[in-house]
Amino acid sequence: AQSVTQLDSQVPVFEEAPVELRCNYSSSVSVYLFWYVQYPNQGLQLLLKYLSGSTLVKGINGFEAEFNKSQTSFHLRKPSVHISDTAEYFCAVSSIQAGTALIFGKGTTLSVSS
Amino acid sequence: SAVISQKPSRDICQRGTSLTIQCQVDSQVTMMFWYRQQPGQSLTLIATANQGSEATYESGFVIDKFPISRPNLTFSTLTVSNMSPEDSSIYLCSVERAGETQYFGPGTRLLVL
């Protein structure tokens, strides 16, 4: 079984500041890792994913994440945030076996102010 | 990616009634899932919708409360039966592409009075 812990429930930042949203996972099997974003009153949009290969993955809207196997982490970063990045961010994990469901963290609310 | 639509997008229902939510995908997919997102919470998997056989439910979810149909590889429905205010949530369907990535529909926002 897998589990995901998002270490911060809320992250307030000012516009153009860097941000890091932290995610740790637990699993007894190999996993895929994902970050999804949910804008207010919208569905989930895939930001980026780690399947294999390079541990630094780049996603949409200038976000990137680094997979650290030894620390079982998959933190999300952006060097300079915009007001429009205000949203709920979910880290998720699934086993590499096809057809398995996603296990989500509880989410981090990113609030960007001017 | 995948283009996924859900109907209705939102609804307000009376307790004791049932609502059927539809999920349509733009092309055939093997795996479809239904999730629930309660207010201010993360997503929880309700069930895996299997084409041609009964859905596979997660612990805490039962077929009598959440019957699911999957008549073909592009369509599924989730019914929320005998609703109570505790069923007020966002219900999302998702599909798996390329054996590893799930894409989500826009969700159905349900309020039960």
Short mmCIF file of C-alpha atoms in Angstrom, two decimals:
data_model
loop_
_atom_site.label_atom_id
_atom_site.label_comp_id
_atom_site.label_asym_id
_atom_site.label_seq_id
_atom_site.Cartn_x
_atom_site.Cartn_y
_atom_site.Cartn_z
CA ALA A 1 0.00 0.00 0.00
CA GLN A 2 1.05 3.56 -0.58
CA SER A 3 0.54 6.79 1.34
CA VAL A 4 1.28 10.44 0.65
CA THR A 5 2.00 13.22 3.11
CA GLN A 6 1.90 16.83 2.09
CA LEU A 7 3.74 18.61 4.83
CA ASP A 8 2.11 22.01 4.49
CA SER A 9 -1.63 22.54 4.35
CA GLN A 10 -1.28 26.22 3.44
CA VAL A 11 1.55 28.17 1.86
CA PRO A 12 1.16 31.95 1.55
CA VAL A 13 3.68 33.73 -0.65
CA PHE A 14 4.12 37.05 -2.36
CA GLU A 15 4.08 37.40 -6.10
CA GLU A 16 7.43 36.74 -7.81
CA ALA A 17 8.79 34.89 -4.77
CA PRO A 18 9.99 31.30 -5.08
CA VAL A 19 7.90 28.51 -3.61
CA GLU A 20 8.34 24.88 -2.63
CA LEU A 21 5.46 22.57 -1.84
CA ARG A 22 6.61 19.48 -0.01
CA CYS A 23 5.49 15.92 -0.57
CA ASN A 24 6.69 12.68 0.99
CA TYR A 25 5.44 9.24 0.11
CA SER A 26 5.59 5.75 1.49
CA SER A 27 5.45 2.59 -0.58
CA SER A 28 6.70 -0.98 -0.53
CA VAL A 29 6.71 -1.15 -4.33
CA SER A 30 7.99 1.03 -7.14
CA VAL A 31 5.78 4.00 -7.82
CA TYR A 32 4.90 6.74 -10.21
CA LEU A 33 4.55 10.23 -8.76
CA PHE A 34 2.32 13.07 -9.82
CA TRP A 35 1.41 16.63 -9.01
CA TYR A 36 -2.06 17.89 -9.87
CA VAL A 37 -3.45 21.40 -9.55
CA GLN A 38 -7.04 22.36 -8.85
CA TYR A 39 -8.01 25.93 -9.54
CA PRO A 40 -11.08 27.30 -7.73
CA ASN A 41 -14.26 25.59 -8.90
CA GLN A 42 -12.43 23.50 -11.48
CA GLY A 43 -11.35 19.91 -11.91
CA LEU A 44 -7.85 18.49 -11.54
CA GLN A 45 -5.16 19.30 -14.07
CA LEU A 46 -1.94 17.32 -14.36
CA LEU A 47 1.07 19.54 -13.59
CA LEU A 48 3.84 17.01 -13.99
CA LYS A 49 4.76 13.40 -13.41
CA TYR A 50 7.72 11.22 -12.61
CA LEU A 51 7.74 7.80 -14.22
CA SER A 52 11.43 6.97 -14.59
CA GLY A 53 14.71 8.45 -15.76
CA SER A 54 15.82 11.95 -14.82
CA THR A 55 14.86 12.79 -11.28
CA LEU A 56 14.14 16.41 -12.17
CA VAL A 57 10.91 16.73 -14.07
CA LYS A 58 9.49 19.85 -15.60
CA GLY A 59 5.81 20.53 -15.94
CA ILE A 60 3.44 23.16 -17.14
CA ASN A 61 3.33 26.77 -15.97
CA GLY A 62 7.01 26.82 -14.97
CA PHE A 63 6.73 24.20 -12.24
CA GLU A 64 9.28 21.48 -11.65
CA ALA A 65 9.71 18.68 -9.14
CA GLU A 66 12.57 16.52 -8.02
CA PHE A 67 12.24 12.87 -7.15
CA ASN A 68 14.47 11.84 -4.27
CA LYS A 69 14.29 8.11 -3.73
CA SER A 70 16.43 8.02 -0.59
CA GLN A 71 14.26 10.62 1.10
CA THR A 72 11.06 9.35 -0.53
CA SER A 73 10.20 12.88 -1.50
CA PHE A 74 8.79 14.63 -4.57
CA HIS A 75 8.79 18.33 -3.78
CA LEU A 76 7.27 20.83 -6.20
CA ARG A 77 9.04 24.11 -6.93
CA LYS A 78 8.61 27.29 -8.90
CA PRO A 79 11.24 30.03 -8.96
CA SER A 80 8.77 32.91 -9.30
CA VAL A 81 5.04 32.60 -8.67
CA HIS A 82 2.18 34.60 -10.11
CA ILE A 83 -1.17 35.55 -8.69
CA SER A 84 -2.69 33.06 -11.11
CA ASP A 85 -0.86 30.20 -9.40
CA THR A 86 -3.23 30.49 -6.45
CA ALA A 87 -4.81 27.06 -6.26
CA GLU A 88 -4.90 23.74 -4.44
CA TYR A 89 -2.01 21.41 -5.23
CA PHE A 90 -2.20 17.66 -4.78
CA CYS A 91 0.64 15.20 -4.72
CA ALA A 92 -0.32 11.66 -5.74
CA VAL A 93 1.29 8.26 -6.08
CA SER A 94 0.40 5.04 -7.82
CA SER A 95 2.15 1.72 -8.15
CA ILE A 96 3.77 1.12 -11.52
CA GLN A 97 1.31 -1.66 -12.22
CA ALA A 98 -1.13 -0.44 -14.84
CA GLY A 99 -4.68 0.06 -13.73
CA THR A 100 -3.96 0.96 -10.14
CA ALA A 101 -5.63 3.98 -8.63
CA LEU A 102 -4.00 7.14 -7.40
CA ILE A 103 -3.43 7.79 -3.73
CA PHE A 104 -3.62 11.49 -2.98
CA GLY A 105 -2.16 13.66 -0.30
CA LYS A 106 -4.43 16.05 1.56
CA GLY A 107 -3.45 18.97 -0.61
CA THR A 108 -1.61 22.26 -0.15
CA THR A 109 -3.32 25.58 -0.66
CA LEU A 110 -0.98 28.00 -2.36
CA SER A 111 -2.05 31.62 -1.89
CA VAL A 112 -0.15 34.20 -3.90
CA SER A 113 -0.66 37.85 -3.01
CA SER A 114 0.72 41.07 -4.42
CA SER B 1 -4.11 13.58 -22.63
CA ALA B 2 -7.84 12.96 -22.74
CA VAL B 3 -10.98 15.01 -23.15
CA ILE B 4 -13.43 14.05 -20.45
CA SER B 5 -16.88 15.47 -19.88
CA GLN B 6 -19.21 15.01 -16.96
CA LYS B 7 -22.90 15.67 -16.63
CA PRO B 8 -24.34 17.34 -14.71
CA SER B 9 -21.68 19.85 -13.75
CA ARG B 10 -23.54 20.63 -10.54
CA ASP B 11 -26.83 19.82 -8.87
CA ILE B 12 -28.79 20.49 -5.72
CA CYS B 13 -30.80 17.50 -4.54
CA GLN B 14 -33.17 16.63 -1.75
CA ARG B 15 -32.25 13.99 0.77
CA GLY B 16 -33.55 10.53 -0.03
CA THR B 17 -33.34 11.00 -3.79
CA SER B 18 -30.75 9.63 -6.22
CA LEU B 19 -28.55 11.28 -8.83
CA THR B 20 -26.80 9.68 -11.77
CA ILE B 21 -23.57 11.26 -12.98
CA GLN B 22 -22.33 10.59 -16.48
CA CYS B 23 -18.71 10.49 -17.64
CA GLN B 24 -17.83 10.52 -21.34
CA VAL B 25 -14.32 10.18 -22.82
CA ASP B 26 -13.25 11.22 -26.28
CA SER B 27 -11.67 7.85 -27.08
CA GLN B 28 -11.60 4.30 -25.79
CA VAL B 29 -9.85 3.70 -22.49
CA THR B 30 -9.38 0.57 -20.47
CA MET B 31 -9.42 2.02 -16.99
CA MET B 32 -11.98 4.43 -15.58
CA PHE B 33 -12.21 5.47 -11.95
CA TRP B 34 -14.62 7.40 -9.77
CA TYR B 35 -13.38 9.62 -6.95
CA ARG B 36 -15.07 11.71 -4.29
CA GLN B 37 -13.77 14.99 -2.93
CA GLN B 38 -15.58 16.06 0.19
CA PRO B 39 -15.55 19.78 1.08
CA GLY B 40 -12.05 20.94 1.89
CA GLN B 41 -10.68 17.43 1.57
CA SER B 42 -8.51 15.43 -0.78
CA LEU B 43 -9.72 12.88 -3.29
CA THR B 44 -10.79 9.41 -2.26
CA LEU B 45 -11.27 6.57 -4.69
CA ILE B 46 -14.80 5.18 -4.73
CA ALA B 47 -14.41 2.43 -7.30
CA THR B 48 -12.85 1.23 -10.51
CA ALA B 49 -15.38 0.99 -13.32
CA ASN B 50 -14.77 -2.23 -15.23
CA GLN B 51 -16.13 -2.63 -18.72
CA GLY B 52 -18.37 -5.67 -19.00
CA SER B 53 -18.21 -6.61 -15.33
CA GLU B 54 -19.09 -5.31 -11.91
CA ALA B 55 -17.18 -2.34 -10.54
CA THR B 56 -14.48 -2.86 -7.93
CA TYR B 57 -15.27 -0.86 -4.80
CA GLU B 58 -12.86 0.50 -2.22
CA SER B 59 -13.28 -0.08 1.47
CA GLY B 60 -16.12 2.01 2.82
CA PHE B 61 -18.03 2.20 -0.46
CA VAL B 62 -20.76 -0.26 -1.46
CA ILE B 63 -22.61 -1.01 -4.65
CA ASP B 64 -26.04 -0.35 -3.17
CA LYS B 65 -25.06 3.22 -2.35
CA PHE B 66 -22.90 3.94 -5.40
CA PRO B 67 -23.98 1.71 -8.30
CA ILE B 68 -21.72 2.09 -11.33
CA SER B 69 -22.25 1.16 -14.94
CA ARG B 70 -19.64 0.83 -17.70
CA PRO B 71 -21.44 -0.21 -20.86
CA ASN B 72 -18.53 0.51 -23.20
CA LEU B 73 -14.96 1.80 -23.31
CA THR B 74 -15.87 5.50 -23.49
CA PHE B 75 -18.71 5.90 -21.00
CA SER B 76 -19.54 5.29 -17.35
CA THR B 77 -22.15 6.38 -14.85
CA LEU B 78 -22.06 6.71 -11.09
CA THR B 79 -25.31 6.88 -9.14
CA VAL B 80 -25.44 8.34 -5.65
CA SER B 81 -28.42 6.64 -4.05
CA ASN B 82 -30.67 7.63 -1.17
CA MET B 83 -28.69 10.79 -0.66
CA SER B 84 -28.02 12.51 2.63
CA PRO B 85 -26.25 15.83 3.31
CA GLU B 86 -23.05 13.84 3.98
CA ASP B 87 -22.99 12.97 0.28
CA SER B 88 -22.42 16.61 -0.63
CA SER B 89 -19.13 16.46 -2.50
CA ILE B 90 -17.43 16.82 -5.82
CA TYR B 91 -17.53 13.58 -7.78
CA LEU B 92 -14.82 13.14 -10.39
CA CYS B 93 -14.21 10.49 -12.98
CA SER B 94 -10.77 9.79 -14.31
CA VAL B 95 -9.29 7.69 -17.08
CA GLU B 96 -5.90 6.10 -17.38
CA ARG B 97 -3.82 6.66 -20.49
CA ALA B 98 -0.61 4.91 -21.51
CA GLY B 99 -0.84 2.65 -18.50
CA GLU B 100 0.39 5.23 -16.04
CA THR B 101 -1.22 8.66 -16.14
CA GLN B 102 -4.73 9.52 -15.01
CA TYR B 103 -6.67 12.42 -16.42
CA PHE B 104 -9.67 13.87 -14.66
CA GLY B 105 -13.01 15.17 -15.72
CA PRO B 106 -14.20 18.59 -14.55
CA GLY B 107 -16.21 17.11 -11.70
CA THR B 108 -19.82 17.16 -10.60
CA ARG B 109 -20.59 19.39 -7.64
CA LEU B 110 -23.39 17.91 -5.57
CA LEU B 111 -25.20 19.60 -2.73
CA VAL B 112 -27.74 17.59 -0.78
CA LEU B 113 -30.26 19.47 1.32
#
